[in-house]
Amino acid sequence: MAGLYVHIPFCEKKCIYCDFYSIESVHDYDAFLASLTTEIEMRARLLPVGRSFHSIFFGGGTPSLLSPAQLGGILETLHARFRFDPLVEITVECNPGTIDVDKLRGYRAAGVNRLSFGVQSFHADDLEFLSRIHTAEEAETAIRTAHGAGIKNVNLDLMFSLPGQTPERWMANLERARALGTTHLSCYSLTIEQGTPLARMVARGMVGIPPEESDAALFELTMQTLSDWGFRQYEVSNYALPGFESRHNLTYWRHEDYLGFGPSAHSTIHGRRWWNVSSLQTYLERIRGGQLPESGGEFLSADTLRSEHIFLRLRSEGISLPDFTRLYGSDLHADNRDFIDRCIADGMLVIDSERLKLTRKGLLVCDEICAELK
Amino acid sequence: MERTRNFCIIAHIDHGKSTLADRLLERTGTITQRDLVQNQVLDDMALEQERGITIKLHAIQMKYQHTDKNEYTLNLIDTPGHVDFSYEVSRSLNACEGAILVVDATQGIEAQTISNLYLAIEAGLEIIPVINKVDLPSAEVEKVSQGIVELLGCKPEEIIPASAKSGVGIDEVLAAVIERVPPPVGDAEAPLQALMFDSVFDPYRGAVVYMRVVQGTVREGETIRFFSNGKEFEVEELGILKLRKQRTGSLSAGDVGYMIAGVKTVADTNVGDTVTHAKKPADAPLPGYKEVKPMVFSGLYPTVSEEFEELRDALSKLRLNDSSLVYVPESSIALGFGFRAGFLGLLHMEIVQERLEREFGMSIINTVPNVEYIVEIASTGERVVVDNPSDLPDPGKIDHVEEPYIVAQIITPAEYMGNIMKLCMERRGVYLNTTYIDPTRADVQFELPLSEIIFDFYDKLKSVSRGYASFDYEFKEYRQSDLVKLDILLNGEPVDALSSIVHRSKAYDWGRRLCRKLRELIPRQMFEVVIQAAIGTKVISRDVVKALRKNVTAKCYGGDISRKRKLLEKQKEGKKRMKQVGAVEVPQEAFLAVLSMDE
């Protein structure tokens, strides 16, 4: 099983915190779409036939800048070249400021069955700080519009630990999301990514980032609240009502293969990982020149796979200890007996049906635990 | 022999000894400008160049045509310039008949210069005073010469003004060496007595001995004996030292040169030892030989316990060319297997640590340095030597503890006398006396416990005197003191490697500062770390490193996985550089926290 990712590298305006590749200028979408089609065809010829994909994810950038016809065109190309499960999950990331009911209806007609809205907050001042192009009202109406277009499987992205964010303001966002009937929430702690305008603002002291203690408190509040409301936390930042987990995102955390198209897209197939150039210009030139737009790659050794397996699984559904032994020929628990037992005693880890899982307390220091495991 | 002069240069660090040596070598054509690319020729260890200290002494021969039209052989013997190495200095002085005393015209005479000068006078050397850097705007030639006159009792006109940097006074210095320094005396036919003043290790030839032949003649092929250990070796090669070794086949009374005799390790070649013939030995060795005794002791442990054998190997290689380094295996509950090493002083310790890291790629934990204590056991009256705080017997069994005292000589501008008195008193010093070198500069003598000066005394001295005071010391005696063992506990477990022996009056303050420093140095980790200082079972100070509250990457999708993995690998590497003590990760520098404690 594998997931398929398409990167749409356009934004109306870049947000100050975002480090994904995208460009703001006015573009010739058609030139990009033509190259994307070529890339898909080139890649399809290289990959063994018969592999079936369980998900397609349009990320970016702002995929919702594409018209239904444009998006449908990509899906047609994909369907012509690859095999998909009958119940394939097809997600489009949407900016609430770029959609209307007609567009979403069009997406649905093209096969889209899941939407992910980058809402971030329902407070106007937060949105202004984050330099989002949409308003609080648009954030509110987006999910209704999706429902109106017949798409029930909807995720909202929300951000916590924004400067000056009180627990009350954050709770208000969570409550709003729940009232709107979302089936899935991605709640990210604001991360300062290098090279972003936000990072420069922080460095200059223009923005005060909340201390670790209040960040941790908001994270705990989120986990507790959403669990009380029936959402299952199936990854550090992801919560779903039962049955609404994102099949595509699980691809990464289950360490399954994924194939990516478009500038900066990453792929991992059969133990090889590669990534495309993070420049639309170069991407177009490479494809026009008949070359794949790869900018780098690596073969994943058994050790590498083992270490990735640990941190990907641990941050999501946990590590099946028997599976781990079978895959890597080493007993994770035996190799880390003292440490794991201490974490269990301290309530950070549990072993549940031979599955090593982080508790909420453990999730808070997930990276530390991963760094300790040998 | 009539046209040979053996001499050395005495100077304080930065007063221009190396530059002057370079000028002499240049002026006599021993080296060319091109050889000087590495700046100062005599310091050839990378570390020495960085620290600006001549750690190991060497010798070099020059030829110079004097105004009397005769060509003279001038042997310049280099001396180390740090308090840790004063015995080596005395040995190289004994290989000479004269010494150039270099004093910086902008700084005046420093403590170390004086103590080395005394050693030179004691060895009966002819002193040629030189005031260097006379061309600097801040030069105080008049005042500095007055100080020299008072110190040496010489005439002002005997002092040579010079500038090694610009070459002023170099010919005058060379002329003075020839005219004032007496030629060596000795009988080339007498039984062999050669003073060994240094040795270096050559991986292909073994120990290369630098020596001054005082009596007799030694030839290649003969069997020689070292007086100190009775070991005998066949001489393979003899020669003199130019920029490179120059083989001569023999060395006679008055000569300075090198000897290669299949000596596998420099541990057999003791500085100050006398070389004689095995067949027809001299009756007695040359006077003044002492076994070099380490003053400062510290544990050396590999950060990664599995690297114990590598560390043993590295230390044995280091010892090949540093015979003053001594070490024995020891084990620590906290750190596993390692070595207790003895050093001449703190600088020597730092040099060894740096060489282990640089030359052998070892990651080393150096524990808190301490001096050697003598403990008298109450029941038996037995006297036990303790060089590791964790070996201090139970207080109930101790009659008393003695610690080494030194006599410190501090030369300072008079205006800083008050500060220096205060500093020495804080360090449990006992005031002896003050003499004035000139109206503005005092020579203050204090008795101090050695343990009080091995940490940061020198830095403190410099800071309370704006860098003007200088310092030298020599061992005096062992004295009874009220000393206690201060233990450090992490999460309730004593960490033996962090124990120290301190004076009871200072234990509380010391414990508080050490806990605070450790709190800064130990990074936050998954579990809370409680740091306690205790004397026996009594906890006297406590600090806490709070548990890490949150560390988790928020987003981890397709494009993040490789990056995330690399970050984790980096984090794991960082952890490897820390020592796992129980469940606590302790960074290397924490074991030396004492050295960076705040007031």
mmCIF file of N, CA, C and O in Angstrom, chain B residues 167-232:
data_model
loop_
_atom_site.group_PDB
_atom_site.id
_atom_site.type_symbol
_atom_site.label_atom_id
_atom_site.label_comp_id
_atom_site.label_asym_id
_atom_site.label_seq_id
_atom_site.Cartn_x
_atom_site.Cartn_y
_atom_site.Cartn_z
ATOM 1 N N GLY B 167 65.268 44.327 15.471
ATOM 2 C CA GLY B 167 66.676 43.948 15.298
ATOM 3 C C GLY B 167 67.666 44.857 16.006
ATOM 4 O O GLY B 167 68.877 44.688 15.860
ATOM 5 N N VAL B 168 67.167 45.806 16.808
ATOM 6 C CA VAL B 168 68.063 46.714 17.528
ATOM 7 C C VAL B 168 68.778 45.954 18.647
ATOM 8 O O VAL B 168 68.155 45.186 19.377
ATOM 9 N N GLY B 169 70.103 46.121 18.759
ATOM 10 C CA GLY B 169 70.846 45.571 19.895
ATOM 11 C C GLY B 169 71.257 44.122 19.747
ATOM 12 O O GLY B 169 71.856 43.554 20.679
ATOM 13 N N ILE B 170 70.966 43.497 18.629
ATOM 14 C CA ILE B 170 71.245 42.064 18.481
ATOM 15 C C ILE B 170 72.755 41.788 18.468
ATOM 16 O O ILE B 170 73.243 40.877 19.141
ATOM 17 N N ASP B 171 73.499 42.600 17.711
ATOM 18 C CA ASP B 171 74.963 42.413 17.669
ATOM 19 C C ASP B 171 75.564 42.613 19.050
ATOM 20 O O ASP B 171 76.473 41.882 19.449
ATOM 21 N N GLU B 172 75.038 43.599 19.773
ATOM 22 C CA GLU B 172 75.539 43.863 21.113
ATOM 23 C C GLU B 172 75.284 42.663 22.022
ATOM 24 O O GLU B 172 76.139 42.308 22.841
ATOM 25 N N VAL B 173 74.143 42.047 21.872
ATOM 26 C CA VAL B 173 73.831 40.884 22.695
ATOM 27 C C VAL B 173 74.815 39.755 22.393
ATOM 28 O O VAL B 173 75.376 39.128 23.295
ATOM 29 N N LEU B 174 75.039 39.511 21.088
ATOM 30 C CA LEU B 174 75.959 38.429 20.707
ATOM 31 C C LEU B 174 77.375 38.711 21.234
ATOM 32 O O LEU B 174 78.057 37.812 21.738
ATOM 33 N N ALA B 175 77.787 39.976 21.118
ATOM 34 C CA ALA B 175 79.120 40.347 21.591
ATOM 35 C C ALA B 175 79.227 40.113 23.094
ATOM 36 O O ALA B 175 80.225 39.569 23.588
ATOM 37 N N ALA B 176 78.167 40.488 23.824
ATOM 38 C CA ALA B 176 78.190 40.326 25.275
ATOM 39 C C ALA B 176 78.264 38.853 25.663
ATOM 40 O O ALA B 176 78.951 38.480 26.607
ATOM 41 N N VAL B 177 77.552 37.997 24.905
ATOM 42 C CA VAL B 177 77.597 36.561 25.194
ATOM 43 C C VAL B 177 79.038 36.073 25.090
ATOM 44 O O VAL B 177 79.536 35.347 25.949
ATOM 45 N N ILE B 178 79.737 36.513 24.026
ATOM 46 C CA ILE B 178 81.111 36.050 23.812
ATOM 47 C C ILE B 178 82.066 36.642 24.851
ATOM 48 O O ILE B 178 82.909 35.938 25.413
ATOM 49 N N GLU B 179 81.879 37.943 25.126
ATOM 50 C CA GLU B 179 82.842 38.610 26.010
ATOM 51 C C GLU B 179 82.582 38.346 27.495
ATOM 52 O O GLU B 179 83.507 38.255 28.283
ATOM 53 N N ARG B 180 81.315 38.228 27.889
ATOM 54 C CA ARG B 180 81.028 38.136 29.321
ATOM 55 C C ARG B 180 80.818 36.703 29.808
ATOM 56 O O ARG B 180 81.122 36.385 30.952
ATOM 57 N N VAL B 181 80.234 35.853 28.965
ATOM 58 C CA VAL B 181 79.974 34.485 29.430
ATOM 59 C C VAL B 181 81.280 33.698 29.369
ATOM 60 O O VAL B 181 81.946 33.687 28.333
ATOM 61 N N PRO B 182 81.672 33.070 30.462
ATOM 62 C CA PRO B 182 82.923 32.321 30.425
ATOM 63 C C PRO B 182 82.791 31.074 29.562
ATOM 64 O O PRO B 182 81.693 30.517 29.451
ATOM 65 N N PRO B 183 83.890 30.623 28.952
ATOM 66 C CA PRO B 183 83.840 29.376 28.215
ATOM 67 C C PRO B 183 83.673 28.215 29.183
ATOM 68 O O PRO B 183 83.997 28.344 30.365
ATOM 69 N N PRO B 184 83.133 27.113 28.709
ATOM 70 C CA PRO B 184 82.966 25.969 29.608
ATOM 71 C C PRO B 184 84.321 25.440 30.065
ATOM 72 O O PRO B 184 85.308 25.542 29.330
ATOM 73 N N VAL B 185 84.363 24.921 31.268
ATOM 74 C CA VAL B 185 85.586 24.256 31.733
ATOM 75 C C VAL B 185 85.270 22.773 31.863
ATOM 76 O O VAL B 185 84.130 22.392 32.052
ATOM 77 N N GLY B 186 86.248 21.943 31.755
ATOM 78 C CA GLY B 186 86.001 20.509 31.829
ATOM 79 C C GLY B 186 87.154 19.790 31.177
ATOM 80 O O GLY B 186 87.919 20.390 30.414
ATOM 81 N N ASP B 187 87.269 18.524 31.494
ATOM 82 C CA ASP B 187 88.391 17.734 31.004
ATOM 83 C C ASP B 187 87.853 16.663 30.076
ATOM 84 O O ASP B 187 87.106 15.774 30.492
ATOM 85 N N ALA B 188 88.219 16.743 28.810
ATOM 86 C CA ALA B 188 87.727 15.807 27.799
ATOM 87 C C ALA B 188 88.226 14.389 28.067
ATOM 88 O O ALA B 188 87.697 13.425 27.527
ATOM 89 N N GLU B 189 89.247 14.264 28.898
ATOM 90 C CA GLU B 189 89.813 12.936 29.176
ATOM 91 C C GLU B 189 89.249 12.336 30.467
ATOM 92 O O GLU B 189 89.490 11.164 30.759
ATOM 93 N N ALA B 190 88.498 13.139 31.240
ATOM 94 C CA ALA B 190 87.981 12.659 32.525
ATOM 95 C C ALA B 190 86.843 11.656 32.306
ATOM 96 O O ALA B 190 86.305 11.560 31.200
ATOM 97 N N PRO B 191 86.453 10.907 33.349
ATOM 98 C CA PRO B 191 85.289 10.018 33.214
ATOM 99 C C PRO B 191 84.051 10.833 32.827
ATOM 100 O O PRO B 191 83.888 11.967 33.282
ATOM 101 N N LEU B 192 83.217 10.218 32.017
ATOM 102 C CA LEU B 192 82.085 10.941 31.408
ATOM 103 C C LEU B 192 81.035 11.360 32.446
ATOM 104 O O LEU B 192 80.586 10.566 33.265
ATOM 105 N N GLN B 193 80.663 12.647 32.367
ATOM 106 C CA GLN B 193 79.518 13.175 33.108
ATOM 107 C C GLN B 193 78.784 14.115 32.163
ATOM 108 O O GLN B 193 79.324 15.156 31.800
ATOM 109 N N ALA B 194 77.599 13.721 31.737
ATOM 110 C CA ALA B 194 76.822 14.602 30.857
ATOM 111 C C ALA B 194 75.467 14.854 31.511
ATOM 112 O O ALA B 194 74.834 13.923 32.012
ATOM 113 N N LEU B 195 75.059 16.117 31.522
ATOM 114 C CA LEU B 195 73.792 16.495 32.145
ATOM 115 C C LEU B 195 72.673 16.409 31.111
ATOM 116 O O LEU B 195 72.702 17.076 30.070
ATOM 117 N N MET B 196 71.703 15.562 31.418
ATOM 118 C CA MET B 196 70.571 15.429 30.515
ATOM 119 C C MET B 196 69.586 16.537 30.859
ATOM 120 O O MET B 196 69.117 16.617 31.986
ATOM 121 N N PHE B 197 69.304 17.442 29.894
ATOM 122 C CA PHE B 197 68.368 18.516 30.249
ATOM 123 C C PHE B 197 67.034 18.388 29.530
ATOM 124 O O PHE B 197 66.106 19.125 29.806
ATOM 125 N N ASP B 198 66.924 17.427 28.634
ATOM 126 C CA ASP B 198 65.626 17.169 28.015
ATOM 127 C C ASP B 198 65.696 15.906 27.189
ATOM 128 O O ASP B 198 66.787 15.414 26.881
ATOM 129 N N SER B 199 64.541 15.389 26.856
ATOM 130 C CA SER B 199 64.502 14.307 25.880
ATOM 131 C C SER B 199 63.173 14.386 25.157
ATOM 132 O O SER B 199 62.181 14.836 25.719
ATOM 133 N N VAL B 200 63.210 13.997 23.900
ATOM 134 C CA VAL B 200 61.966 13.985 23.128
ATOM 135 C C VAL B 200 61.839 12.608 22.490
ATOM 136 O O VAL B 200 62.823 11.883 22.364
ATOM 137 N N PHE B 201 60.637 12.282 22.115
ATOM 138 C CA PHE B 201 60.422 10.954 21.562
ATOM 139 C C PHE B 201 60.338 11.009 20.051
ATOM 140 O O PHE B 201 59.605 11.795 19.474
ATOM 141 N N ASP B 202 61.118 10.160 19.404
ATOM 142 C CA ASP B 202 61.065 10.017 17.955
ATOM 143 C C ASP B 202 60.508 8.624 17.684
ATOM 144 O O ASP B 202 61.077 7.631 18.141
ATOM 145 N N PRO B 203 59.391 8.544 16.961
ATOM 146 C CA PRO B 203 58.746 7.233 16.782
ATOM 147 C C PRO B 203 59.661 6.201 16.105
ATOM 148 O O PRO B 203 59.448 5.004 16.259
ATOM 149 N N TYR B 204 60.680 6.658 15.375
ATOM 150 C CA TYR B 204 61.559 5.702 14.680
ATOM 151 C C TYR B 204 62.820 5.379 15.464
ATOM 152 O O TYR B 204 63.388 4.313 15.351
ATOM 153 N N ARG B 205 63.289 6.352 16.273
ATOM 154 C CA ARG B 205 64.580 6.175 16.922
ATOM 155 C C ARG B 205 64.481 5.998 18.436
ATOM 156 O O ARG B 205 65.468 5.716 19.087
ATOM 157 N N GLY B 206 63.305 6.193 18.990
ATOM 158 C CA GLY B 206 63.169 6.138 20.449
ATOM 159 C C GLY B 206 63.472 7.499 21.047
ATOM 160 O O GLY B 206 63.379 8.530 20.384
ATOM 161 N N ALA B 207 63.875 7.479 22.314
ATOM 162 C CA ALA B 207 64.116 8.739 23.005
ATOM 163 C C ALA B 207 65.372 9.417 22.448
ATOM 164 O O ALA B 207 66.408 8.779 22.267
ATOM 165 N N VAL B 208 65.250 10.713 22.162
ATOM 166 C CA VAL B 208 66.408 11.507 21.752
ATOM 167 C C VAL B 208 66.770 12.376 22.962
ATOM 168 O O VAL B 208 65.960 13.174 23.416
ATOM 169 N N VAL B 209 67.980 12.146 23.493
ATOM 170 C CA VAL B 209 68.391 12.826 24.715
ATOM 171 C C VAL B 209 69.145 14.111 24.358
ATOM 172 O O VAL B 209 70.037 14.083 23.516
ATOM 173 N N TYR B 210 68.772 15.226 24.972
ATOM 174 C CA TYR B 210 69.536 16.465 24.828
ATOM 175 C C TYR B 210 70.420 16.600 26.048
ATOM 176 O O TYR B 210 69.945 16.460 27.180
ATOM 177 N N MET B 211 71.701 16.803 25.837
ATOM 178 C CA MET B 211 72.577 16.841 27.008
ATOM 179 C C MET B 211 73.744 17.790 26.827
ATOM 180 O O MET B 211 74.104 18.185 25.724
ATOM 181 N N ARG B 212 74.291 18.138 27.964
ATOM 182 C CA ARG B 212 75.485 18.967 28.007
ATOM 183 C C ARG B 212 76.591 18.102 28.617
ATOM 184 O O ARG B 212 76.425 17.602 29.739
ATOM 185 N N VAL B 213 77.665 17.912 27.858
ATOM 186 C CA VAL B 213 78.770 17.127 28.395
ATOM 187 C C VAL B 213 79.577 18.036 29.315
ATOM 188 O O VAL B 213 80.004 19.111 28.902
ATOM 189 N N VAL B 214 79.695 17.628 30.572
ATOM 190 C CA VAL B 214 80.420 18.447 31.555
ATOM 191 C C VAL B 214 81.873 17.966 31.667
ATOM 192 O O VAL B 214 82.803 18.771 31.675
ATOM 193 N N GLN B 215 82.047 16.659 31.722
ATOM 194 C CA GLN B 215 83.383 16.069 31.794
ATOM 195 C C GLN B 215 83.452 14.900 30.821
ATOM 196 O O GLN B 215 82.465 14.204 30.614
ATOM 197 N N GLY B 216 84.647 14.682 30.268
ATOM 198 C CA GLY B 216 84.879 13.500 29.467
ATOM 199 C C GLY B 216 84.414 13.619 28.032
ATOM 200 O O GLY B 216 84.036 14.708 27.564
ATOM 201 N N THR B 217 84.424 12.480 27.335
ATOM 202 C CA THR B 217 84.041 12.425 25.932
ATOM 203 C C THR B 217 83.216 11.166 25.723
ATOM 204 O O THR B 217 83.523 10.113 26.290
ATOM 205 N N VAL B 218 82.163 11.274 24.919
ATOM 206 C CA VAL B 218 81.362 10.105 24.587
ATOM 207 C C VAL B 218 81.388 9.907 23.067
ATOM 208 O O VAL B 218 81.375 10.879 22.312
ATOM 209 N N ARG B 219 81.515 8.627 22.667
ATOM 210 C CA ARG B 219 81.605 8.319 21.234
ATOM 211 C C ARG B 219 80.547 7.290 20.867
ATOM 212 O O ARG B 219 80.118 6.488 21.698
ATOM 213 N N GLU B 220 80.161 7.300 19.607
ATOM 214 C CA GLU B 220 79.184 6.311 19.119
ATOM 215 C C GLU B 220 79.751 4.916 19.307
ATOM 216 O O GLU B 220 80.955 4.699 19.177
ATOM 217 N N GLY B 221 78.892 3.975 19.621
ATOM 218 C CA GLY B 221 79.332 2.593 19.803
ATOM 219 C C GLY B 221 79.650 2.263 21.248
ATOM 220 O O GLY B 221 79.700 1.087 21.623
ATOM 221 N N GLU B 222 79.851 3.277 22.071
ATOM 222 C CA GLU B 222 80.161 3.019 23.480
ATOM 223 C C GLU B 222 78.865 2.704 24.243
ATOM 224 O O GLU B 222 77.772 3.068 23.805
ATOM 225 N N THR B 223 79.042 2.051 25.389
ATOM 226 C CA THR B 223 77.883 1.767 26.226
ATOM 227 C C THR B 223 77.828 2.806 27.347
ATOM 228 O O THR B 223 78.817 3.029 28.039
ATOM 229 N N ILE B 224 76.660 3.441 27.464
ATOM 230 C CA ILE B 224 76.524 4.458 28.514
ATOM 231 C C ILE B 224 75.532 3.973 29.571
ATOM 232 O O ILE B 224 74.798 3.004 29.354
ATOM 233 N N ARG B 225 75.558 4.659 30.702
ATOM 234 C CA ARG B 225 74.662 4.303 31.797
ATOM 235 C C ARG B 225 73.997 5.581 32.327
ATOM 236 O O ARG B 225 74.631 6.632 32.370
ATOM 237 N N PHE B 226 72.703 5.446 32.695
ATOM 238 C CA PHE B 226 72.023 6.564 33.353
ATOM 239 C C PHE B 226 72.177 6.393 34.852
ATOM 240 O O PHE B 226 71.858 5.332 35.389
ATOM 241 N N PHE B 227 72.629 7.431 35.514
ATOM 242 C CA PHE B 227 72.875 7.334 36.952
ATOM 243 C C PHE B 227 71.610 7.030 37.755
ATOM 244 O O PHE B 227 71.615 6.231 38.668
ATOM 245 N N SER B 228 70.495 7.681 37.374
ATOM 246 C CA SER B 228 69.296 7.596 38.220
ATOM 247 C C SER B 228 68.731 6.188 38.276
ATOM 248 O O SER B 228 68.267 5.746 39.322
ATOM 249 N N ASN B 229 68.737 5.466 37.153
ATOM 250 C CA ASN B 229 68.081 4.155 37.151
ATOM 251 C C ASN B 229 69.032 3.021 36.790
ATOM 252 O O ASN B 229 68.619 1.863 36.706
ATOM 253 N N GLY B 230 70.290 3.340 36.558
ATOM 254 C CA GLY B 230 71.281 2.313 36.281
ATOM 255 C C GLY B 230 71.142 1.644 34.923
ATOM 256 O O GLY B 230 71.858 0.697 34.617
ATOM 257 N N LYS B 231 70.211 2.127 34.095
ATOM 258 C CA LYS B 231 70.007 1.463 32.796
ATOM 259 C C LYS B 231 71.151 1.776 31.840
ATOM 260 O O LYS B 231 71.698 2.881 31.847
ATOM 261 N N GLU B 232 71.508 0.763 31.032
ATOM 262 C CA GLU B 232 72.631 0.924 30.107
ATOM 263 C C GLU B 232 72.160 0.793 28.670
ATOM 264 O O GLU B 232 71.289 -0.019 28.363
#
